PDB file of C-alpha atoms and ligand atoms in Angstrom:
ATOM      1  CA  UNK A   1      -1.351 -86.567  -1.252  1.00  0.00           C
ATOM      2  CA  UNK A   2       1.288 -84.309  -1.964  1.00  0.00           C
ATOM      3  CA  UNK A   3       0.569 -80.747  -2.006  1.00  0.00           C
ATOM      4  CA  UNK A   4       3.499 -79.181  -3.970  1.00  0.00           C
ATOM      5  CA  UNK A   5       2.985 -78.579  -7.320  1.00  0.00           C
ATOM      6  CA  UNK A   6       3.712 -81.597  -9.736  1.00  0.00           C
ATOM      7  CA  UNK A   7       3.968 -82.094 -13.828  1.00  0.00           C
ATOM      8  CA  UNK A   8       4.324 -85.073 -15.933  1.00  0.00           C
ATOM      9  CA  UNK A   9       6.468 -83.759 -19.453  1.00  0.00           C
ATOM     10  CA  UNK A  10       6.810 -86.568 -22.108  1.00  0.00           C
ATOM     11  CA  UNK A  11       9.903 -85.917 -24.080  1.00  0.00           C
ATOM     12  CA  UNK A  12      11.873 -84.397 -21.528  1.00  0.00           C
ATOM     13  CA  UNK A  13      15.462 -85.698 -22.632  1.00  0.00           C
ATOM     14  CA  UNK A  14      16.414 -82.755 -25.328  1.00  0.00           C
ATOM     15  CA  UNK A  15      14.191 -80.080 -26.891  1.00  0.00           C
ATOM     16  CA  UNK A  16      11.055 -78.595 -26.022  1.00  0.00           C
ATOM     17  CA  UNK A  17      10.440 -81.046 -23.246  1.00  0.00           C
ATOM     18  CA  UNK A  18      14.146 -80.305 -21.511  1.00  0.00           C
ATOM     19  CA  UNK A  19      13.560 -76.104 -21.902  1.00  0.00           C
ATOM     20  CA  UNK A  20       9.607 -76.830 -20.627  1.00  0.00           C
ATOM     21  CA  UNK A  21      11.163 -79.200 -17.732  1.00  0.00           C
ATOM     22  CA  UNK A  22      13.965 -76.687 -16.536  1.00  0.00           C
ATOM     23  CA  UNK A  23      11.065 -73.784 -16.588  1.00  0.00           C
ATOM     24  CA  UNK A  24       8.609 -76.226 -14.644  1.00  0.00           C
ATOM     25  CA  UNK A  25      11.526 -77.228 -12.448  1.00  0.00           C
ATOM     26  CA  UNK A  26      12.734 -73.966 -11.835  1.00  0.00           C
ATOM     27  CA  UNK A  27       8.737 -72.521 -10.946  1.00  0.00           C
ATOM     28  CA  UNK A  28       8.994 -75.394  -8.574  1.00  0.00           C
ATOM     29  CA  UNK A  29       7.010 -78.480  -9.631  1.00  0.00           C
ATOM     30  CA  UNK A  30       8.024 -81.446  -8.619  1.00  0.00           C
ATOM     31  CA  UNK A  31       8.636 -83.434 -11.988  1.00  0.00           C
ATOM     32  CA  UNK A  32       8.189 -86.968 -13.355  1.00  0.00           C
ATOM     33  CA  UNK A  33       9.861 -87.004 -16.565  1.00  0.00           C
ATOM     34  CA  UNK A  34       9.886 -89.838 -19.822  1.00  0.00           C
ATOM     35  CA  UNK A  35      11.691 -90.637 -22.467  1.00  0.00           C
ATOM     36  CA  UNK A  36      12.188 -93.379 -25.194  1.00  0.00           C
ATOM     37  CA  UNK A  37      16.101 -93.800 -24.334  1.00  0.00           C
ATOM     38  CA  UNK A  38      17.350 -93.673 -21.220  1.00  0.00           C
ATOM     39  CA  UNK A  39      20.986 -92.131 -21.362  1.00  0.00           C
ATOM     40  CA  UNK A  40      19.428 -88.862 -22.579  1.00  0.00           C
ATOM     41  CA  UNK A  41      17.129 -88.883 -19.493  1.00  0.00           C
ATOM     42  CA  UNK A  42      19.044 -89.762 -16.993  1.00  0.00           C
ATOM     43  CA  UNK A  43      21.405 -86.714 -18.193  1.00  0.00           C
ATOM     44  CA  UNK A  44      18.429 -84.749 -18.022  1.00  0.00           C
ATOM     45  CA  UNK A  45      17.853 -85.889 -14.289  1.00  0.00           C
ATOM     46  CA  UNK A  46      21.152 -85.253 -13.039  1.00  0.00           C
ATOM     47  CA  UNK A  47      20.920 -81.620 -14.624  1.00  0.00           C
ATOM     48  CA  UNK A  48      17.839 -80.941 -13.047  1.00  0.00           C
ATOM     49  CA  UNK A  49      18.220 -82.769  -9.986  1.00  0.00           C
ATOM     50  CA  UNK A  50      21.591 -80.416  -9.729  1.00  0.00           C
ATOM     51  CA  UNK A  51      19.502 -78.038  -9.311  1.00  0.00           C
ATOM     52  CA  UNK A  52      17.832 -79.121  -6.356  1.00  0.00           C
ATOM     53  CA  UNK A  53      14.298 -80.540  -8.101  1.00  0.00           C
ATOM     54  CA  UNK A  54      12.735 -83.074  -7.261  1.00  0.00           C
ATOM     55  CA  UNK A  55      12.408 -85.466 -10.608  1.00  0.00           C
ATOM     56  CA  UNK A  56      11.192 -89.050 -10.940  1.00  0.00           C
ATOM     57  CA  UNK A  57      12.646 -90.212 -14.546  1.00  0.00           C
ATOM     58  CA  UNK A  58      10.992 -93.214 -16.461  1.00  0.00           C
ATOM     59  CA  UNK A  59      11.777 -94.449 -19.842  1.00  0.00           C
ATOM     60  CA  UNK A  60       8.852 -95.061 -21.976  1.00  0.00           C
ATOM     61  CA  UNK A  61       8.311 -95.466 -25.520  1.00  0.00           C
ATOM     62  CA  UNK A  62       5.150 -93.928 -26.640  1.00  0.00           C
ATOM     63  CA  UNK A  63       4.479 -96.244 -28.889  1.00  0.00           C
ATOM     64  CA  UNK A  64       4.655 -98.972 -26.205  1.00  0.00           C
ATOM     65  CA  UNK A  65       0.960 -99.106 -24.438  1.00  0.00           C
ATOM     66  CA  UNK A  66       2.330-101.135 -21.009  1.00  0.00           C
ATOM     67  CA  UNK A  67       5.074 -98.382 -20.836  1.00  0.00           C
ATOM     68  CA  UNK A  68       2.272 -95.560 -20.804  1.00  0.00           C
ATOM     69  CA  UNK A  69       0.391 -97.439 -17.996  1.00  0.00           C
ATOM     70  CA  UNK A  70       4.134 -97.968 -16.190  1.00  0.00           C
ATOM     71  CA  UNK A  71       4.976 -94.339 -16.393  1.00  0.00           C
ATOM     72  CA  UNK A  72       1.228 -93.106 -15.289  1.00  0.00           C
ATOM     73  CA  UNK A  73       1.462 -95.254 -12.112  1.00  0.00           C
ATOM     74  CA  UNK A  74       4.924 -94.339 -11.036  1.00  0.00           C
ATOM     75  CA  UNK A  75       4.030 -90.569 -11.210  1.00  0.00           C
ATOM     76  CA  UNK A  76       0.543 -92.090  -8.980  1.00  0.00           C
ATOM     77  CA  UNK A  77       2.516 -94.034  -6.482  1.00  0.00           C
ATOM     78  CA  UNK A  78       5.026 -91.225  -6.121  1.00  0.00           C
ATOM     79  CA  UNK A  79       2.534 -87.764  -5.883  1.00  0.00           C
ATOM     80  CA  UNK A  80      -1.190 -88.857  -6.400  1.00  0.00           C
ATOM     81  CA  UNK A  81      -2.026 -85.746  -7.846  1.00  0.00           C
ATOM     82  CA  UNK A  82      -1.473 -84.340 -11.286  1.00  0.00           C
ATOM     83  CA  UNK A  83      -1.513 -80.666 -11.765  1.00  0.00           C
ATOM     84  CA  UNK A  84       0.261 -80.243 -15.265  1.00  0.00           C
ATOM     85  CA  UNK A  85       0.004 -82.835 -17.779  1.00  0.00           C
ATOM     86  CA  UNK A  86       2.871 -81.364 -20.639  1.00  0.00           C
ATOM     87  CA  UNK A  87       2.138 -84.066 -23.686  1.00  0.00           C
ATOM     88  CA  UNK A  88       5.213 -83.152 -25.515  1.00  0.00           C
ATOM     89  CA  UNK A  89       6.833 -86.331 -27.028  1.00  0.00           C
ATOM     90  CA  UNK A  90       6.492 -86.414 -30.684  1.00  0.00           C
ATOM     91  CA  UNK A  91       8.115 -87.845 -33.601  1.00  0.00           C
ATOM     92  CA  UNK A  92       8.750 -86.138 -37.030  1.00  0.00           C
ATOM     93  CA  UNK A  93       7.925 -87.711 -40.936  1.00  0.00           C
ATOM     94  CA  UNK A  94       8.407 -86.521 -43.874  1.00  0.00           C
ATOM     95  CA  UNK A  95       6.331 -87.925 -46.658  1.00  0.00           C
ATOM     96  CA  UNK A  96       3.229 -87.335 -49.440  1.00  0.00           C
ATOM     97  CA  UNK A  97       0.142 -88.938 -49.328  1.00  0.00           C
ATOM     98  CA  UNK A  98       0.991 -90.693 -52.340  1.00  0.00           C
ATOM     99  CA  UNK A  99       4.042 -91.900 -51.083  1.00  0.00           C
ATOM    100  CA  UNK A 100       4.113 -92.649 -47.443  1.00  0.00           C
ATOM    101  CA  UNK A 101       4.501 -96.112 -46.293  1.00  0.00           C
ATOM    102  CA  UNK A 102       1.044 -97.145 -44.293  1.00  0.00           C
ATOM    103  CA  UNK A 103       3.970 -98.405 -41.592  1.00  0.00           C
ATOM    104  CA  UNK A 104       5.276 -94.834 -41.520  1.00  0.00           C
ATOM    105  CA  UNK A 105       1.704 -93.680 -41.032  1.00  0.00           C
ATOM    106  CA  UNK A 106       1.039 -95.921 -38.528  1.00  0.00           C
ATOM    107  CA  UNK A 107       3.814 -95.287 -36.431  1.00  0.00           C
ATOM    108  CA  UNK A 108       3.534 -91.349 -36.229  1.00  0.00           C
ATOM    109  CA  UNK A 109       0.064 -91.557 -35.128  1.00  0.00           C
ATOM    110  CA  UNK A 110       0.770 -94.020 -32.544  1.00  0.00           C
ATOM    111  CA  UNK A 111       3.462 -91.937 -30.869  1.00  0.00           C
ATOM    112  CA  UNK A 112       1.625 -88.539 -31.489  1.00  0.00           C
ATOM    113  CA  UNK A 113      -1.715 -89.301 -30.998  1.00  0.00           C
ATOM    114  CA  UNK A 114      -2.499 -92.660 -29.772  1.00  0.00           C
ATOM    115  CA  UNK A 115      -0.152 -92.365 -26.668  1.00  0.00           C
ATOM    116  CA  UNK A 116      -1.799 -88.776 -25.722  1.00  0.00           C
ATOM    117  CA  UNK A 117      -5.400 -90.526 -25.612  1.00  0.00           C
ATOM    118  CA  UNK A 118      -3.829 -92.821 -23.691  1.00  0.00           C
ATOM    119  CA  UNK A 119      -2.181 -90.873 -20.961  1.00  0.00           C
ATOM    120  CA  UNK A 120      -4.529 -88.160 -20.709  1.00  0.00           C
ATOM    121  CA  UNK A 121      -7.389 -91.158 -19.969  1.00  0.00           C
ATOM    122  CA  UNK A 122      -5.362 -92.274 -17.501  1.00  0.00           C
ATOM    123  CA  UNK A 123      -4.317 -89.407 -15.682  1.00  0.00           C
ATOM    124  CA  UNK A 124      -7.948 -87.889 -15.276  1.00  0.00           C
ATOM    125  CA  UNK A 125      -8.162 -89.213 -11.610  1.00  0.00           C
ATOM    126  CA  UNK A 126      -5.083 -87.710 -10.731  1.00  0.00           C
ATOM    127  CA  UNK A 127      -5.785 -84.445 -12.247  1.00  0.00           C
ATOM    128  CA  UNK A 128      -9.153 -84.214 -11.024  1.00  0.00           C
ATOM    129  CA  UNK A 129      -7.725 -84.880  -7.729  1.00  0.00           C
ATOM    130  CA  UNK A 130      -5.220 -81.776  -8.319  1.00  0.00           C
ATOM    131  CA  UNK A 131      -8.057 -79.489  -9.514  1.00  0.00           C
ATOM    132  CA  UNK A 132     -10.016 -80.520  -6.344  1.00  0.00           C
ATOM    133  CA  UNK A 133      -7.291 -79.355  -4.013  1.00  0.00           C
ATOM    134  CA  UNK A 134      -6.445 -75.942  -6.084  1.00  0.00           C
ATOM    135  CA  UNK A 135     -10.217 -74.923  -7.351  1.00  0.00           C
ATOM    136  CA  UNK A 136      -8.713 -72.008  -8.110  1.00  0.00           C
ATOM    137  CA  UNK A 137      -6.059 -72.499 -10.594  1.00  0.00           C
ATOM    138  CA  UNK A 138      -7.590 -76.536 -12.005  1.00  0.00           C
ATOM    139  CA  UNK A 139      -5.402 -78.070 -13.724  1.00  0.00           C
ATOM    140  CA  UNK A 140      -4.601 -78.314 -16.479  1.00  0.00           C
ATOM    141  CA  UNK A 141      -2.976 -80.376 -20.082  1.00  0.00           C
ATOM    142  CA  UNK A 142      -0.480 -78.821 -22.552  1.00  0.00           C
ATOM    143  CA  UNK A 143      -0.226 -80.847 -25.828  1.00  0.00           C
ATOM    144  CA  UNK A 144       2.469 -79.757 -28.323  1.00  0.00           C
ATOM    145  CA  UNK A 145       0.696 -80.133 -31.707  1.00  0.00           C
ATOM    146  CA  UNK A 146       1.876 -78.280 -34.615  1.00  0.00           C
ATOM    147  CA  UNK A 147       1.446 -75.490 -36.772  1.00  0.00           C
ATOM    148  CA  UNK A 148       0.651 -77.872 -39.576  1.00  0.00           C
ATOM    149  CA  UNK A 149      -2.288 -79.510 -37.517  1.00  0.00           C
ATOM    150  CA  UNK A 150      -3.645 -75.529 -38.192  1.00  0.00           C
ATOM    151  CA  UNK A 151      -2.577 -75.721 -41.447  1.00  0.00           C
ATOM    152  CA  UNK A 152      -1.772 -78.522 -43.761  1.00  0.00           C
ATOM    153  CA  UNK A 153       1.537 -78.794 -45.195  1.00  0.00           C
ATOM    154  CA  UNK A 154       3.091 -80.672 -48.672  1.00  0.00           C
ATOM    155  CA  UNK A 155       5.268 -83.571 -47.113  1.00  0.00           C
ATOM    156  CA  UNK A 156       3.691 -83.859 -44.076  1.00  0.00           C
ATOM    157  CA  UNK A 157       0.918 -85.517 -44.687  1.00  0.00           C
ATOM    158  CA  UNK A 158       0.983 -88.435 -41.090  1.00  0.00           C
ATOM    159  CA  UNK A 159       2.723 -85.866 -39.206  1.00  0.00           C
ATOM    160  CA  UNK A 160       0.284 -82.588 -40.018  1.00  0.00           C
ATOM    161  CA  UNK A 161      -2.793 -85.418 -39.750  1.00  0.00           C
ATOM    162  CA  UNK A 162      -1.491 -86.893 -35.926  1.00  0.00           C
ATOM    163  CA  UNK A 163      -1.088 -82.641 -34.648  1.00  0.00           C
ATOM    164  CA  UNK A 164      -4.630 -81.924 -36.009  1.00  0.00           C
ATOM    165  CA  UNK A 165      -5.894 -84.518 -34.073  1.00  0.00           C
ATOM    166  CA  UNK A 166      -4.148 -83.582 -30.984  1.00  0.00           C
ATOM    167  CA  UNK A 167      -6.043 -79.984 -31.243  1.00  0.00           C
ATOM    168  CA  UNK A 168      -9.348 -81.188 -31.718  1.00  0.00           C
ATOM    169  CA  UNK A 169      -8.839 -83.620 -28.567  1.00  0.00           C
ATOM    170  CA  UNK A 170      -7.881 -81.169 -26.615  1.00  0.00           C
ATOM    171  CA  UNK A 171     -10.722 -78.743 -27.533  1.00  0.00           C
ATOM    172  CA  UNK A 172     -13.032 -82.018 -26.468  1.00  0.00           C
ATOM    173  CA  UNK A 173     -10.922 -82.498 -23.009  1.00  0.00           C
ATOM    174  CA  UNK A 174     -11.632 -79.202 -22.247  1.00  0.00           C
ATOM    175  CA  UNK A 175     -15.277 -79.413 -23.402  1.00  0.00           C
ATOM    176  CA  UNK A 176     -15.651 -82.487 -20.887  1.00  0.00           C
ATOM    177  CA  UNK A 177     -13.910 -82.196 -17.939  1.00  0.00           C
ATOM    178  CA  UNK A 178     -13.951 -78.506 -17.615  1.00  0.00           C
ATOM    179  CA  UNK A 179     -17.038 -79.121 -15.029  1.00  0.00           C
ATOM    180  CA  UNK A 180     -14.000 -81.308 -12.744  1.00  0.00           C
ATOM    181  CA  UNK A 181     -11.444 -78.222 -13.086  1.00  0.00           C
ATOM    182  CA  UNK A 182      -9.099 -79.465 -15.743  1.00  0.00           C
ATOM    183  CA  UNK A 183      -8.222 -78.086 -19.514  1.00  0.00           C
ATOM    184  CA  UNK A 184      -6.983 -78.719 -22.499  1.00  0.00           C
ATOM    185  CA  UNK A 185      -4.411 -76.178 -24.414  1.00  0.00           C
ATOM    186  CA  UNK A 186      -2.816 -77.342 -27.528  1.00  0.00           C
ATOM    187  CA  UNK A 187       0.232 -75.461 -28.470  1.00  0.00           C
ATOM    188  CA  UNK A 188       1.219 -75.088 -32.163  1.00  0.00           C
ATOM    189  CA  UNK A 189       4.337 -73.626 -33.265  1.00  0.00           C
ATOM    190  CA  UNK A 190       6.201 -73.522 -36.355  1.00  0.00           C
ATOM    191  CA  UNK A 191       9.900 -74.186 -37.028  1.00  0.00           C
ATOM    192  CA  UNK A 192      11.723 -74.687 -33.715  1.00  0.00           C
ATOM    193  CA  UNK A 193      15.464 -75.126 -33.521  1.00  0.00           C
ATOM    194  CA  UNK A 194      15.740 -78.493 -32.124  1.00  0.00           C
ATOM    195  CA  UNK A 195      17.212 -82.192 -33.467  1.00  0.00           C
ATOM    196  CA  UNK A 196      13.263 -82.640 -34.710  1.00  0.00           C
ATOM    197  CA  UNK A 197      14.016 -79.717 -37.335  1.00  0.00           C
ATOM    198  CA  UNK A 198      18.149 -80.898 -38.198  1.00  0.00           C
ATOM    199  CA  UNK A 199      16.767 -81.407 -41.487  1.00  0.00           C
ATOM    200  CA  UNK A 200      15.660 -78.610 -42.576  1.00  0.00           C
ATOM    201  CA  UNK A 201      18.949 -76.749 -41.699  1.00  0.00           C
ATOM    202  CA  UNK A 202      20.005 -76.372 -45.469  1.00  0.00           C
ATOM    203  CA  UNK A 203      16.644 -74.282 -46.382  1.00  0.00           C
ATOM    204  CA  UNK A 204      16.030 -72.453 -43.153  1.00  0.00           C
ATOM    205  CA  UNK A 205      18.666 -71.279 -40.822  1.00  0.00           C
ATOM    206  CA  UNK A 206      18.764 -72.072 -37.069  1.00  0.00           C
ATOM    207  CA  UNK A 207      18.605 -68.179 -36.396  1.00  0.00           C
ATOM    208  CA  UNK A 208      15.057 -67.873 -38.094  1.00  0.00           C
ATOM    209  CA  UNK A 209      13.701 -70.503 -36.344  1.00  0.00           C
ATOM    210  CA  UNK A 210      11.399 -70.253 -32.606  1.00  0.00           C
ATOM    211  CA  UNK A 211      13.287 -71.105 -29.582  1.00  0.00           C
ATOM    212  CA  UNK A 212      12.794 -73.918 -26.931  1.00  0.00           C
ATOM    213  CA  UNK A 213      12.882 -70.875 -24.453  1.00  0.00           C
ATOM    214  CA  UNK A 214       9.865 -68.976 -26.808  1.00  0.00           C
ATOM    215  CA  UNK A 215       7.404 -72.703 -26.316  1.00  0.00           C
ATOM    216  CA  UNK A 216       8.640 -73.087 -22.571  1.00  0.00           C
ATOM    217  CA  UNK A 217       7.424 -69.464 -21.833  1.00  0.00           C
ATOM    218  CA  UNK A 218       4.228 -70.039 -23.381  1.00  0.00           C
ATOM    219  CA  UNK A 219       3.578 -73.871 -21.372  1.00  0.00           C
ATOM    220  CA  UNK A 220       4.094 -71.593 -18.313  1.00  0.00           C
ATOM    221  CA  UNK A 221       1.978 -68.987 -19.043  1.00  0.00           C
ATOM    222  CA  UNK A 222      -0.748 -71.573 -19.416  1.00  0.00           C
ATOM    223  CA  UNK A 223      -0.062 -72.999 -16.399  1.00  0.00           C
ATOM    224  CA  UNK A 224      -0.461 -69.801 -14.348  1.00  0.00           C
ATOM    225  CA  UNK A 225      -4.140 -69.180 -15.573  1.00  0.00           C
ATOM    226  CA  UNK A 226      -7.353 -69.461 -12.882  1.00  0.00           C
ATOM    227  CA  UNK A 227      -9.840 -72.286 -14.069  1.00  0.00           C
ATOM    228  CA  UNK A 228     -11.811 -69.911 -15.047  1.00  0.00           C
ATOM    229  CA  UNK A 229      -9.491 -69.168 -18.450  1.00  0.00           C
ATOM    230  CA  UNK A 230      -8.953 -71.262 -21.606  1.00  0.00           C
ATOM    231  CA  UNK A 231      -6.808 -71.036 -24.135  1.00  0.00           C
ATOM    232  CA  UNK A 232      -7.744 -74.036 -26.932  1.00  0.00           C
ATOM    233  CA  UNK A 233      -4.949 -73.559 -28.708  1.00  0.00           C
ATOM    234  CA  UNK A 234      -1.746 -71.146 -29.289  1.00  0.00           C
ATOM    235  CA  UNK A 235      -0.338 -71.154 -32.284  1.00  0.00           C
ATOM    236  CA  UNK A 236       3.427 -69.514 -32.246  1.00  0.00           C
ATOM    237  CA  UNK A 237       4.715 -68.236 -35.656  1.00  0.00           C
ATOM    238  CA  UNK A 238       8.121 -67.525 -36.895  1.00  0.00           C
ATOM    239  CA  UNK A 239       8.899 -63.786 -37.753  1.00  0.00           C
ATOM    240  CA  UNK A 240       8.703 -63.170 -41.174  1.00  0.00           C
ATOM    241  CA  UNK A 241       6.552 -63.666 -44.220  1.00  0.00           C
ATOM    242  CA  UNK A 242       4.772 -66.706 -43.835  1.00  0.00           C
ATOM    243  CA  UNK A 243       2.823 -66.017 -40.460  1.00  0.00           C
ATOM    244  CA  UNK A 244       0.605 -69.206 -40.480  1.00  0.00           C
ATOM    245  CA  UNK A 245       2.681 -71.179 -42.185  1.00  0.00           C
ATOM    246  CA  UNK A 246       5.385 -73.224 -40.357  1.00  0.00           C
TER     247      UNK A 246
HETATM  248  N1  NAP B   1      10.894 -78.716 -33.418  1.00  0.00           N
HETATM  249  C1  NAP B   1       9.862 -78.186 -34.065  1.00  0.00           C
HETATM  250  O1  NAP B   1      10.018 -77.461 -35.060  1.00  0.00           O
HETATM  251  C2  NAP B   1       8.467 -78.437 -33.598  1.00  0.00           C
HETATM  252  C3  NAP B   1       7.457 -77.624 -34.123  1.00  0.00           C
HETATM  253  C4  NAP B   1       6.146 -77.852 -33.706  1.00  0.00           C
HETATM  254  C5  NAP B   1       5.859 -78.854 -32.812  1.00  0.00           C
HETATM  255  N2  NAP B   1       6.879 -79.639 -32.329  1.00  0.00           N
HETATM  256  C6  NAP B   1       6.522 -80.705 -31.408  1.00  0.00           C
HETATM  257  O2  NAP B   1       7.158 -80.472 -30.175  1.00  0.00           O
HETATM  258  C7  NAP B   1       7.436 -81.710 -29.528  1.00  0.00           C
HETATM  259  C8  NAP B   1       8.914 -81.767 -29.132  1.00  0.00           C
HETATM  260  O3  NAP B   1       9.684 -81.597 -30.314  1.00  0.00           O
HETATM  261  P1  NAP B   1      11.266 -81.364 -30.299  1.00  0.00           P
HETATM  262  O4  NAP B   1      11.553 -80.544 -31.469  1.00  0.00           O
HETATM  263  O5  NAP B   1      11.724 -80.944 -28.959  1.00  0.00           O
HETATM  264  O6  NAP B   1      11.750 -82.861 -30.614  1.00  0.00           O
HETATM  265  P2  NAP B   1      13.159 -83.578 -30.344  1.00  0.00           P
HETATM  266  O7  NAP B   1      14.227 -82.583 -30.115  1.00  0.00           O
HETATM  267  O8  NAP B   1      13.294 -84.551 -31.463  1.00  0.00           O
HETATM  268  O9  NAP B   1      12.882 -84.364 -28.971  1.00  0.00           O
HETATM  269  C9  NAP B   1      11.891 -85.331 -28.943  1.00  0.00           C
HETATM  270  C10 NAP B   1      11.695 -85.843 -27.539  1.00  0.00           C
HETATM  271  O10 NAP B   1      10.645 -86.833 -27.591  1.00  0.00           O
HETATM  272  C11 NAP B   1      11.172 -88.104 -27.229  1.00  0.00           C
HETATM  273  N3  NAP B   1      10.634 -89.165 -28.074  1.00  0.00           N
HETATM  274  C12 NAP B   1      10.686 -89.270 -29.413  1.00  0.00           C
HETATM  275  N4  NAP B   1      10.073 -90.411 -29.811  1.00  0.00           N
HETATM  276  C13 NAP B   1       9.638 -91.018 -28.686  1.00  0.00           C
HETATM  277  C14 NAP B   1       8.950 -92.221 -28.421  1.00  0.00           C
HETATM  278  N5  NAP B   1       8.576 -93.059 -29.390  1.00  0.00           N
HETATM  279  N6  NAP B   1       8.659 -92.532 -27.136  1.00  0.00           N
HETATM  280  C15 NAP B   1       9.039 -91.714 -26.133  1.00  0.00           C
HETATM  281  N7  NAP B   1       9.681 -90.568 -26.304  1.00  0.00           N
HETATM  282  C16 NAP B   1       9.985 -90.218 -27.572  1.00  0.00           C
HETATM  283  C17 NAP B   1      12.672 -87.987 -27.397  1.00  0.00           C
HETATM  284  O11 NAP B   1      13.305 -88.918 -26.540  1.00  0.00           O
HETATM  285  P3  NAP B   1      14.290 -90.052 -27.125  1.00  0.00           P
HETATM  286  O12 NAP B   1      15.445 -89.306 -27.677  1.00  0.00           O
HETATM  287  O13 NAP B   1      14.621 -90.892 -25.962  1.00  0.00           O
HETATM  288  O14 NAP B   1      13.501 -90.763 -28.173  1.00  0.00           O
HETATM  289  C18 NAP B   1      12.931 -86.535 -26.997  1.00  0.00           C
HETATM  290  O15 NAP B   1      12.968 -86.421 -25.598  1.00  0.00           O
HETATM  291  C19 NAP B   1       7.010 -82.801 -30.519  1.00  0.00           C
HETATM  292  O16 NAP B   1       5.727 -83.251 -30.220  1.00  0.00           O
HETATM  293  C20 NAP B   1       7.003 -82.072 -31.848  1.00  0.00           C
HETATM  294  O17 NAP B   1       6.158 -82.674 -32.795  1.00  0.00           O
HETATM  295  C21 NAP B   1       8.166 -79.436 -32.694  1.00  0.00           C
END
């Protein structure tokens, strides 16, 4: 096993998962990053790699079930240990409960909820295995949820519904594998200035939104905490008038 330092980030192309990669990179994790499309990650590898990190990349769709087993095992093969689990991929949907196509429904909570059961089953063993070698620090998962899994929100009825579920199974990660050194932190801004948010440009400008570098900051802080420390879930608010709204 190795014993340097190593992450998993989901979503790692562009975004959150890029800024939370360059941070995790830059700490000095050794990093095994995914993505649905592989030009964007590969771009991301070079960039990082540039840097001198180490970074295994492998293109997975969350929605895809045998690609969440593929991408779990190459991280195994490659490190056997896990000691940061960043489950950042997501996908955005706007629509009403009256309106939204089941299909639509369907698909967000696949990708934002379905694949995060999935990998964070599957990477237990390896993040036990971490938490056994650093008692100290455990380790530990990072889910991005949302601010409207704290709060609900009109128009996002799937997408609010898949981050509220991400919270709660994080609180129950924590609540169950605590005793083997490893915890759950969900992490639940609002209104980040990335592609996910292009369309909401019009309303809200790019200058009141949270930055990739304000999330990143907080996925690190996490990660720096003794086992002894939880933090169930963050939620990051824009400046402004609306404080728990997003
Ligand atoms: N931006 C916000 O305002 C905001 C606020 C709160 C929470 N969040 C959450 O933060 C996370 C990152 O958001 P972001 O704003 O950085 O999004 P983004 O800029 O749209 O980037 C999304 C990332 O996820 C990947 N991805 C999307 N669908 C995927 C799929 N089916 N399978 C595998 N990978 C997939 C994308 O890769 P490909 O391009 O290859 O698909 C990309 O790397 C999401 O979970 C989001 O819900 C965002």
């Amino acid at each position: 096993m190795t014993t340097t330092r190593t992450a998993l980030v989901t979503g790692a192309s562009r975004g959150i998962g890029l800024r939370i990669a360059r941070q995790l990179a830059e700490a000095g994790y050794a990093l095994t990053l995914s993505a649905r499309r592989e030009a964007g990650l590969l771009e991301a590898t070079t960039e990082l790699r540039a840097t001198g990190a180490d970074v295994t990349p492998v293109v997975a769709n969350l929605a895809a079930e045998e690609d969440l087993h593929r991408l779990v095992a190459a991280h195994t093969d490659r490190f056997h240990r896990l000691d940061l689990l960043v489950l950042n991929g997501g996908v955005g949907a706007q629509g009403s409960v009256a309106d939204l196509p089941l299909k639509t429904y369907d698909l967000v909570l696949n990708v934002n909820l379905r694949a995060q059961f999935l990998l964070i089953q599957r990477t237990l063993p390896l993040l036990r295995a971490a938490a056994a070698a650093t008692p100290e620090r455990g380790a530990k998962i990072v889910a991005l949820a949302s601010i409207t899994g704290v709060a609900g929100e009109q128009g996002l009825a799937a997408y609010g519904a898949s981050k509220a579920g991400l919270i709660s199974l994080c609180e129950t990660v924590t609540l169950e594998e605590s005793g083997n050194g490893v915890t759950a932190t969900a992490l639940s801004p609002g209104y980040v200035d990335t592609d996910m948010t292009a369309w909401k440009r019009d309303e809200l400008d790019a200058d009141a939104m949270l930055t990739t570098g304000d999330v990143a900051e907080l996925v690190l802080a996490v990660s720096r905490l003794s086992a002894h420390a939880v933090v169930p879930n963050i939620v990051l608010t824009r400046a402004g008038g609306q404080l728990w709204r997003a």
